[in-house]
Coordinates of C-alpha atoms in Angstrom, one line a residue:
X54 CA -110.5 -23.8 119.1
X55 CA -112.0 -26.9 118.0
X56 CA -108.4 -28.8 118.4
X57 CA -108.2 -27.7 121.5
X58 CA -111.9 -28.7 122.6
X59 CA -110.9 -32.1 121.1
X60 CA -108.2 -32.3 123.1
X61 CA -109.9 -31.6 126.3
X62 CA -112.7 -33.7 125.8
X63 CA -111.1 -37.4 125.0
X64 CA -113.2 -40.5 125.2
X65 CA -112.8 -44.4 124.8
X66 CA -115.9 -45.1 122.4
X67 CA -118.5 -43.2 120.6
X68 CA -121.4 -45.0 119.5
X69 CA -122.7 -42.8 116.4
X70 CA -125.1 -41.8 113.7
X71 CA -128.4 -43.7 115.5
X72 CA -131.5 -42.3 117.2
X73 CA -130.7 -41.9 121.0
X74 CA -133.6 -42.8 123.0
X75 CA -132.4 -40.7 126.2
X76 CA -135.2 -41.9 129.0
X77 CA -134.2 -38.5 131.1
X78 CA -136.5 -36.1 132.7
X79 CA -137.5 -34.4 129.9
X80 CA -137.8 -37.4 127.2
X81 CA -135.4 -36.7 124.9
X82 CA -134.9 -38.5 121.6
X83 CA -132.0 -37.3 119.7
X84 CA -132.0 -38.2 116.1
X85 CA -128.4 -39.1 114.4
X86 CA -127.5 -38.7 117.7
X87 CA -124.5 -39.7 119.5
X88 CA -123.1 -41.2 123.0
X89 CA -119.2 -40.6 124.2
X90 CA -118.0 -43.1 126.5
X91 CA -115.0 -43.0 128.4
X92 CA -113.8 -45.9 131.2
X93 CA -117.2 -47.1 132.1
X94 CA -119.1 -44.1 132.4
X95 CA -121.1 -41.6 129.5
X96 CA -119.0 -38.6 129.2
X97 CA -121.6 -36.9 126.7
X98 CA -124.9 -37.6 124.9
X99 CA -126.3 -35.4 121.7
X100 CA -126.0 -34.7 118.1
X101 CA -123.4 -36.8 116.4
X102 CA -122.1 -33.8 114.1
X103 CA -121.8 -32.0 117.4
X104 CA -120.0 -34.7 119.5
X105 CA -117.7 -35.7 116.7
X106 CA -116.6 -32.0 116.4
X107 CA -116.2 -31.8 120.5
X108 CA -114.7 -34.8 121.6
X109 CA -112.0 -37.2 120.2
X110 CA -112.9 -40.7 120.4
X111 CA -110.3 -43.5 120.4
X112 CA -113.1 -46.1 118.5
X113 CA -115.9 -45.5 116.7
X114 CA -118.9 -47.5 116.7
X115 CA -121.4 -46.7 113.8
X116 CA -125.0 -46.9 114.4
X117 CA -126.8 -45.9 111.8
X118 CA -130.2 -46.9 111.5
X119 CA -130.2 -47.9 114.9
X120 CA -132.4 -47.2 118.1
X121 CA -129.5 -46.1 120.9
X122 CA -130.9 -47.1 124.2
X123 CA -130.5 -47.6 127.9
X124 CA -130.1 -50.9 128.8
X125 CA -133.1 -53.2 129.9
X126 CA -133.7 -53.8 133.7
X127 CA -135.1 -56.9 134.6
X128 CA -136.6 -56.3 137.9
X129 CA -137.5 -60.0 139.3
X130 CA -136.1 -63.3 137.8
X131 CA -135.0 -66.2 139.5
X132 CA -132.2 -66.8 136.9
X133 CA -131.3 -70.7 138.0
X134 CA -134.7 -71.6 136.8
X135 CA -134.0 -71.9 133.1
X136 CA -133.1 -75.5 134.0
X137 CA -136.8 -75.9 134.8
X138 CA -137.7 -74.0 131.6
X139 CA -141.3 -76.1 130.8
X140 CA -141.5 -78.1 133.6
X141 CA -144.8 -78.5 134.8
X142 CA -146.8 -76.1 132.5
X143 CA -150.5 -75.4 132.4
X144 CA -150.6 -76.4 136.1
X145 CA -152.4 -74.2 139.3
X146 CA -149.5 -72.4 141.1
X147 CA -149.3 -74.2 144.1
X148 CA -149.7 -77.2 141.8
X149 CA -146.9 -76.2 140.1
X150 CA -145.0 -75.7 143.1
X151 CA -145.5 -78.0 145.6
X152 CA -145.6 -80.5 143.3
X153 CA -143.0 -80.4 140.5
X154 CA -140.8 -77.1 141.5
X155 CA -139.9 -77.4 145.4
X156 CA -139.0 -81.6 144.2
X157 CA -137.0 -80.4 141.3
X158 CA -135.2 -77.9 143.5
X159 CA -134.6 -81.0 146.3
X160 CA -133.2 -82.8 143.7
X161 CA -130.7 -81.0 141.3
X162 CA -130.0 -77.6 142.6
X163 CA -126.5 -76.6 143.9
X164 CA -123.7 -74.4 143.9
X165 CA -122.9 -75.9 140.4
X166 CA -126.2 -76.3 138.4
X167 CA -126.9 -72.6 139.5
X168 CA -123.7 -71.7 138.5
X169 CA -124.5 -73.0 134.9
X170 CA -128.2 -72.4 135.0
X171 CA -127.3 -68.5 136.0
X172 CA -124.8 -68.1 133.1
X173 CA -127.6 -69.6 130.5
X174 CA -129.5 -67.2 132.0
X175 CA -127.2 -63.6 131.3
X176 CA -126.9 -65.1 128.0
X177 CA -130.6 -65.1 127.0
X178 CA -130.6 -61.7 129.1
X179 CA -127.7 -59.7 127.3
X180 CA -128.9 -61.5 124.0
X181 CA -132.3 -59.6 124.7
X182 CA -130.8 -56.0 125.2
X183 CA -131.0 -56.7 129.5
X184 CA -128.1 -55.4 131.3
X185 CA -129.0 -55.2 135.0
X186 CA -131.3 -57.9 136.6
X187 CA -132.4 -58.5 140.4
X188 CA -132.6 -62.1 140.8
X189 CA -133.5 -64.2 144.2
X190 CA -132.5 -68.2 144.7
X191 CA -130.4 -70.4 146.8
X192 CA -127.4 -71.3 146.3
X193 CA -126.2 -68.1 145.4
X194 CA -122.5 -68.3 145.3
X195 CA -122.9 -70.2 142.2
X196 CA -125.3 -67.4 140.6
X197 CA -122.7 -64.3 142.1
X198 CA -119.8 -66.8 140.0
X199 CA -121.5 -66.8 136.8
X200 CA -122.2 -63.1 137.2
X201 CA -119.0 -62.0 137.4
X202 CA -118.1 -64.3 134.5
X203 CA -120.9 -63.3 132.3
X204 CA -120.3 -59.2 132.5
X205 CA -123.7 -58.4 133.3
X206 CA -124.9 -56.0 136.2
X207 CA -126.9 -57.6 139.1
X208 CA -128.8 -57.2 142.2
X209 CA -128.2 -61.4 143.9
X210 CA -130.2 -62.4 146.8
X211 CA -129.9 -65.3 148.9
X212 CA -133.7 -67.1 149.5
X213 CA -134.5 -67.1 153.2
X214 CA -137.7 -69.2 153.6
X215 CA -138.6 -71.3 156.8
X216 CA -138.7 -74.7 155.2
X217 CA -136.1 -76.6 154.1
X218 CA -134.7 -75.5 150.9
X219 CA -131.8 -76.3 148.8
X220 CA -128.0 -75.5 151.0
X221 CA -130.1 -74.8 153.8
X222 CA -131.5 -78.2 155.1
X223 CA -132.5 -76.7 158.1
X224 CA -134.8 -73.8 158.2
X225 CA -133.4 -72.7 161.4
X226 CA -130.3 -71.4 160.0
X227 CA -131.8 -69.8 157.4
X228 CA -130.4 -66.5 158.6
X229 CA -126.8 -67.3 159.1
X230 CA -126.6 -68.5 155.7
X231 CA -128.0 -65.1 154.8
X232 CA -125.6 -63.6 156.7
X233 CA -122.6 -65.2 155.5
X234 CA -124.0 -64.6 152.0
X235 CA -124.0 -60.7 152.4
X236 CA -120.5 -60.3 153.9
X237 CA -118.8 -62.6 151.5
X238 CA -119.9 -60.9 148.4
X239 CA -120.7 -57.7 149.5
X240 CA -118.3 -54.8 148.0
X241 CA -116.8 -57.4 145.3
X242 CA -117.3 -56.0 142.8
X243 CA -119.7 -53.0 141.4
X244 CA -121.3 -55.2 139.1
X245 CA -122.6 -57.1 142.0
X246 CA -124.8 -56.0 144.9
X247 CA -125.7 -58.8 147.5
X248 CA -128.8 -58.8 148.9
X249 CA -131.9 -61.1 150.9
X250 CA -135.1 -62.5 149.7
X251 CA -137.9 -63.2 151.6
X252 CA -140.1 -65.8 149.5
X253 CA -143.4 -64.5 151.1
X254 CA -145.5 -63.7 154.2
X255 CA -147.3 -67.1 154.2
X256 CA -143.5 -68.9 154.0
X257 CA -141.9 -66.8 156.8
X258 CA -142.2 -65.9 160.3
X259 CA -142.6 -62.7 161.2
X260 CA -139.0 -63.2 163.1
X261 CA -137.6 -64.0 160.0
X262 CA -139.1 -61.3 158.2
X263 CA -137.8 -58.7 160.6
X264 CA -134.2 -60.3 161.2
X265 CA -133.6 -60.4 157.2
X266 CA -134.7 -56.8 157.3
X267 CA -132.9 -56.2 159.8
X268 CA -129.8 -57.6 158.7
X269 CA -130.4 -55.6 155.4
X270 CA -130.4 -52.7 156.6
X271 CA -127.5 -52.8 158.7
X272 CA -125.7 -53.1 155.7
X273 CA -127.4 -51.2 153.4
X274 CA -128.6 -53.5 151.2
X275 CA -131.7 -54.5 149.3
X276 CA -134.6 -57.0 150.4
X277 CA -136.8 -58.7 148.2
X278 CA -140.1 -60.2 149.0
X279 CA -142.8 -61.8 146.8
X280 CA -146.0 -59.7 147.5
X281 CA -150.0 -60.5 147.6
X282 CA -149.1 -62.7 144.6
X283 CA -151.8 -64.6 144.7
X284 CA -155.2 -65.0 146.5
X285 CA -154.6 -67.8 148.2
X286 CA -151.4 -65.9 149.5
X287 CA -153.3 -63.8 150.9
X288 CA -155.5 -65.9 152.6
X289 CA -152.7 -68.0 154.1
X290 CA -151.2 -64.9 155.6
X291 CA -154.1 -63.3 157.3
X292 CA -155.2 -67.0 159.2
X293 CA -150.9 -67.3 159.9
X294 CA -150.6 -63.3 160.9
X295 CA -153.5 -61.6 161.3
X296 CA -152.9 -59.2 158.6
X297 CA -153.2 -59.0 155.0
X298 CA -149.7 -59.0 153.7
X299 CA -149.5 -55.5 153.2
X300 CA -150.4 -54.2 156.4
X301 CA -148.7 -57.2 158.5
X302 CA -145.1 -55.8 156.6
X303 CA -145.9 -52.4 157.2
X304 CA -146.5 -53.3 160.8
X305 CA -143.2 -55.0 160.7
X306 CA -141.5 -52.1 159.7
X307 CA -139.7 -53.7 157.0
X308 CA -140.9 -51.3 153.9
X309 CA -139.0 -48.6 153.1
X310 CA -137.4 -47.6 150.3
X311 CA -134.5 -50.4 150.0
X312 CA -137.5 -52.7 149.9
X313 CA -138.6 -54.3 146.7
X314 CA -142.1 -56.1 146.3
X315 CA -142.6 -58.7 143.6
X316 CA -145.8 -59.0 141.7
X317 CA -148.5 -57.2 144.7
X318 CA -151.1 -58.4 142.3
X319 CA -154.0 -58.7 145.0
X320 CA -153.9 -55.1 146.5
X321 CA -156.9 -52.8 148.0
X322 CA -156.8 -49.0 147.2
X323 CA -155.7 -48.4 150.9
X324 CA -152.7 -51.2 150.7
X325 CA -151.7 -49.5 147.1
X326 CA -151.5 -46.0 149.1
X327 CA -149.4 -47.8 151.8
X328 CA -146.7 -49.0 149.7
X329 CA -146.8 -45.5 148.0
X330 CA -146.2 -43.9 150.8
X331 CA -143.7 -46.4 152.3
X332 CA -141.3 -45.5 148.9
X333 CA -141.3 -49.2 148.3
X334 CA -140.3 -50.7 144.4
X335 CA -142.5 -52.8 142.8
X336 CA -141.6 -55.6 140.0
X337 CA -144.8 -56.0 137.4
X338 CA -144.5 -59.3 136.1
X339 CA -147.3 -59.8 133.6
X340 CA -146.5 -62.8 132.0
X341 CA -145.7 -64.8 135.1
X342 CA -149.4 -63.9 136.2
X343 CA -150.9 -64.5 132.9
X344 CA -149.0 -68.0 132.7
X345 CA -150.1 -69.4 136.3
X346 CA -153.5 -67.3 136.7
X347 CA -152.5 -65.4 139.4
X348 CA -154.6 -62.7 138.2
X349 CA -153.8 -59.0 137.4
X350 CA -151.9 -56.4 139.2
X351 CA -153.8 -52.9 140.0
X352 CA -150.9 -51.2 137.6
X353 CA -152.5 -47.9 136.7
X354 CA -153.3 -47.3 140.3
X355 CA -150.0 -48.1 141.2
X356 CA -148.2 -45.7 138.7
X357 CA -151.4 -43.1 139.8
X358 CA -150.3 -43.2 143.2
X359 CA -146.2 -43.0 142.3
X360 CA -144.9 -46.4 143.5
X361 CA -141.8 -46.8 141.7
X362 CA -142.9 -49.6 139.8
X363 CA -140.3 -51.5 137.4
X364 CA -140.8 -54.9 135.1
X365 CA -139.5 -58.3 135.8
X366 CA -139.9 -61.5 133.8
X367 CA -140.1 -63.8 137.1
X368 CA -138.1 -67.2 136.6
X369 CA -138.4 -68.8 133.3
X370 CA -140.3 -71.8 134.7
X371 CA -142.9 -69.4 135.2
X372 CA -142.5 -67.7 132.1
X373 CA -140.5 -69.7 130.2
X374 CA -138.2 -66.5 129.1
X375 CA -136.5 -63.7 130.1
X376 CA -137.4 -61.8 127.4
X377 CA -138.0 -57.9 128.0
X378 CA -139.4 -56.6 125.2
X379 CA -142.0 -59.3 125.3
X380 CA -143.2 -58.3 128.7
X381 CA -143.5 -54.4 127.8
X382 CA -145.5 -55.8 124.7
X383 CA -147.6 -57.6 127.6
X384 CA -147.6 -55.0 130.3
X385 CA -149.1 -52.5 127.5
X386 CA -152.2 -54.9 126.0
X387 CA -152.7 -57.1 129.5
X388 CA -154.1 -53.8 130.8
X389 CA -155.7 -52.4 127.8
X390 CA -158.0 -54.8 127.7
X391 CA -158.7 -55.7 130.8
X392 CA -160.0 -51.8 131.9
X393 CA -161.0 -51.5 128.4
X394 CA -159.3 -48.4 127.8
X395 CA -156.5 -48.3 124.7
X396 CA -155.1 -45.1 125.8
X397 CA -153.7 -47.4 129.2
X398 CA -150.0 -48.1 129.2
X399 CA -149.0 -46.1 126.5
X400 CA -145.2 -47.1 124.6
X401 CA -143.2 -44.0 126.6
X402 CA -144.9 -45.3 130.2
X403 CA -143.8 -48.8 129.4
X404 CA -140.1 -48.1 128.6
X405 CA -139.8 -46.1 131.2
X406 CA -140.8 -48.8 133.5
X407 CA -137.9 -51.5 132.0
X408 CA -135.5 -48.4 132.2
X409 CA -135.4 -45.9 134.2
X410 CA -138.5 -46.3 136.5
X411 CA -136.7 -50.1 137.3
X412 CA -133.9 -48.2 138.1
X413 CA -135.8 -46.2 140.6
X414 CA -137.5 -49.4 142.1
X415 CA -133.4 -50.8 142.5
X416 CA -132.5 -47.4 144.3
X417 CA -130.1 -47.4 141.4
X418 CA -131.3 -43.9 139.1
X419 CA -128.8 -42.6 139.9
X420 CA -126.4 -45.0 138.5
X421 CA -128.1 -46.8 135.8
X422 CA -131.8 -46.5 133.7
X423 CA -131.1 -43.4 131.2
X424 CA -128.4 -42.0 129.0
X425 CA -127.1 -38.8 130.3
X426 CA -123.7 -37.8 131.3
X427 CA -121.9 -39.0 133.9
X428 CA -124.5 -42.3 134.7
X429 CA -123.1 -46.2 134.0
X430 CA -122.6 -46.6 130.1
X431 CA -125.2 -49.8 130.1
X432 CA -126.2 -48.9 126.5
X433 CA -127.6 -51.8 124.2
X434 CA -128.8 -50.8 120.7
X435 CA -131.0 -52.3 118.0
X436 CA -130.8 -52.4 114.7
X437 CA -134.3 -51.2 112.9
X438 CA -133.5 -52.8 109.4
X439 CA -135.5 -55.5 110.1
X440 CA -138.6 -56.7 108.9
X441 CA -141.0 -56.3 111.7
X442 CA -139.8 -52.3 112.3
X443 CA -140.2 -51.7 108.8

């Protein structure tokens, strides 16, 4: 009986003998547990003695005294930025970039230096247990290059902003270099989704706004936006619009659920219950906020009111890595102390949102963000004979 159940159930890989943090429904951590791989899908997750028993594995990788886990999602980066990595620190944000980042951008980014600067990038990223990251930029052939090189999984956005920026001299065609962006690269490859990014409601028009929706959902693809990241956003928005950012792309019609805000650090209660309601994603990017004072995103009322809310390192000029585990260590204190309450942001909840919740926020749960059967085998795991786990 057990040959035969071997011979029915063949896999590629089984990675074996470690504790299997599952991130599913129910929580499950599976100790000496087991993962069967087969192609480039999970074809079964439990018990080790059980697995090896029921399925016939043509490698074996032991992972004993190992922590089996999904793979990291980094929800917001702007991977070509490593080349700026400590440019211009300890400087106000529009400091920082009006002065040092847009002339750095002017000057040496292209197809070619974000081709390099993007494959730096998925090296810190897979180095650091990330295997799926949603990145905006410009130039973005060279970053779609490097991803397909590199092996990683990727969300790529063309920039759309209505100044001039680097391959698009002229604002004005913003939008058709968008456009031809999305069809060249989308279907590729299903490592790579193509998608737009709106930098922000104080750098767009709302024609712009709507059109790069627009043109997103025609094809079924994501838009990225940077969100009520700062104050002065904010301010800029409601004297350009008329709105608070919130309520002037709500009014737009452009969030839904294939639309992903970045940061939405100054939110009201009401604007929180909007982009609940909307099904938006959410990046929380911690460090970013801490590093140029943008101030501190409402978190706990986010998760209270369900936004799918994921974690993102931002570019690493802003950051200066792309370190995951550092920004769940952030995510969980930044917010302990600042509502004075250590219960906040427990270890589980913080996980959850560089896994599987990040998942969610990519419209990719079903694909990607937990171990269980038939999902993407993105599985990294650490080893816990170290040190600092001891």
């Amino acid at each position: 009986m057990n040959r035969m159940a071997r011979e029915e159930r063949s896999a590629d890989l089984m990675i074996s003998g470690g504790m299997v943090l599952t991130m599913n429904n129910k929580h499950e951590i599976i100790e000496k547990g087991a993962v069967a791989i087969k192609g480039n899908r999970i074809l079964a997750v439990g018990r080790a003695a059980e697995l090896q028993e029921t399925v016939a594995a043509g490698a074996l990788l032991e992972a004993a005294n190992c922590l089996i886990m999904p793979g990291l999602i980094n929800l917001h980066t702007h991977a070509p930025m490593v080349l700026f990595r400590g440019l211009a620190d300890d400087l106000p944000l529009q400091t920082w970039l009006q002065e040092h980042i847009f002339p750095a951008e002017a000057a040496y980014i292209n197809e070619e230096s974000v081709y390099w600067g993007t494959l730096l990038a998925i090296v810190e990223m897979i180095r650091g247990g990330t295997t799926t990251f949603c990145d905006g930029y410009f130039c973005v052939d060279g970053a779609a290059r490097a991803l397909l090189a590199g092996g990683i999984r990727g969300v790529l956005s063309q920039g759309v902003i209505d100044l001039p920026a680097p391959g698009v001299p002229d604002p004005s065609r913003n939008l058709q270099v968008a456009e031809s962006f999305l069809r060249r690269w989308q279907g590729v490859s299903s490592r790579l989704a193509p998608g737009l990014f709106c930098h922000s409601t104080s750098t767009c028009a709302t024609e712009t706004l709507r059109d790069a929706k627009s043109l997103c959902r025609e094809a079924g693809l994501l838009l990225q936006i940077h969100l009520a990241e700062t104050r002065t956003e904010v301010e800029e928005t409601e004297k350009r619009h008329g709105f608070r950012p919130v309520y002037l792309l709500h009014k737009l019609g452009i969030l839904d659920s294939s639309t992903l805000c970045h940061h939405s650090v100054w939110l009201t209660e009401e604007e929180v219950d909007v982009l609940a309601s909307s099904g938006v994603g959410v990046s929380h990017n911690p460090e970013s906020n801490m590093k140029l004072a943008s101030g501190v995103a409402p978190l706990p009322r986010l998760l209270a009111a369900g936004v799918k809310v994921g974690l993102g390192t931002d570019g690493s000029a802003s950051n200066n890595d792309l370190d995951m585990f550092g920004e769940m260590d952030n995510a969980a204190k930044l917010h302990k102390v600042w509502h004075g309450d250590p219960a906040l942001c427990p270890a589980m909840e913080v996980v959850q949102m560089a896994t599987c919740k990040g998942a969610a926020a990519l419209g990719m749960a079903v694909e990607i963000g937990s171990l269980e059967e038939g999902k993407l085998a993105d599985i990294i795991t650490i080893d816990l004979e170290q040190p600092h786990l001891t």
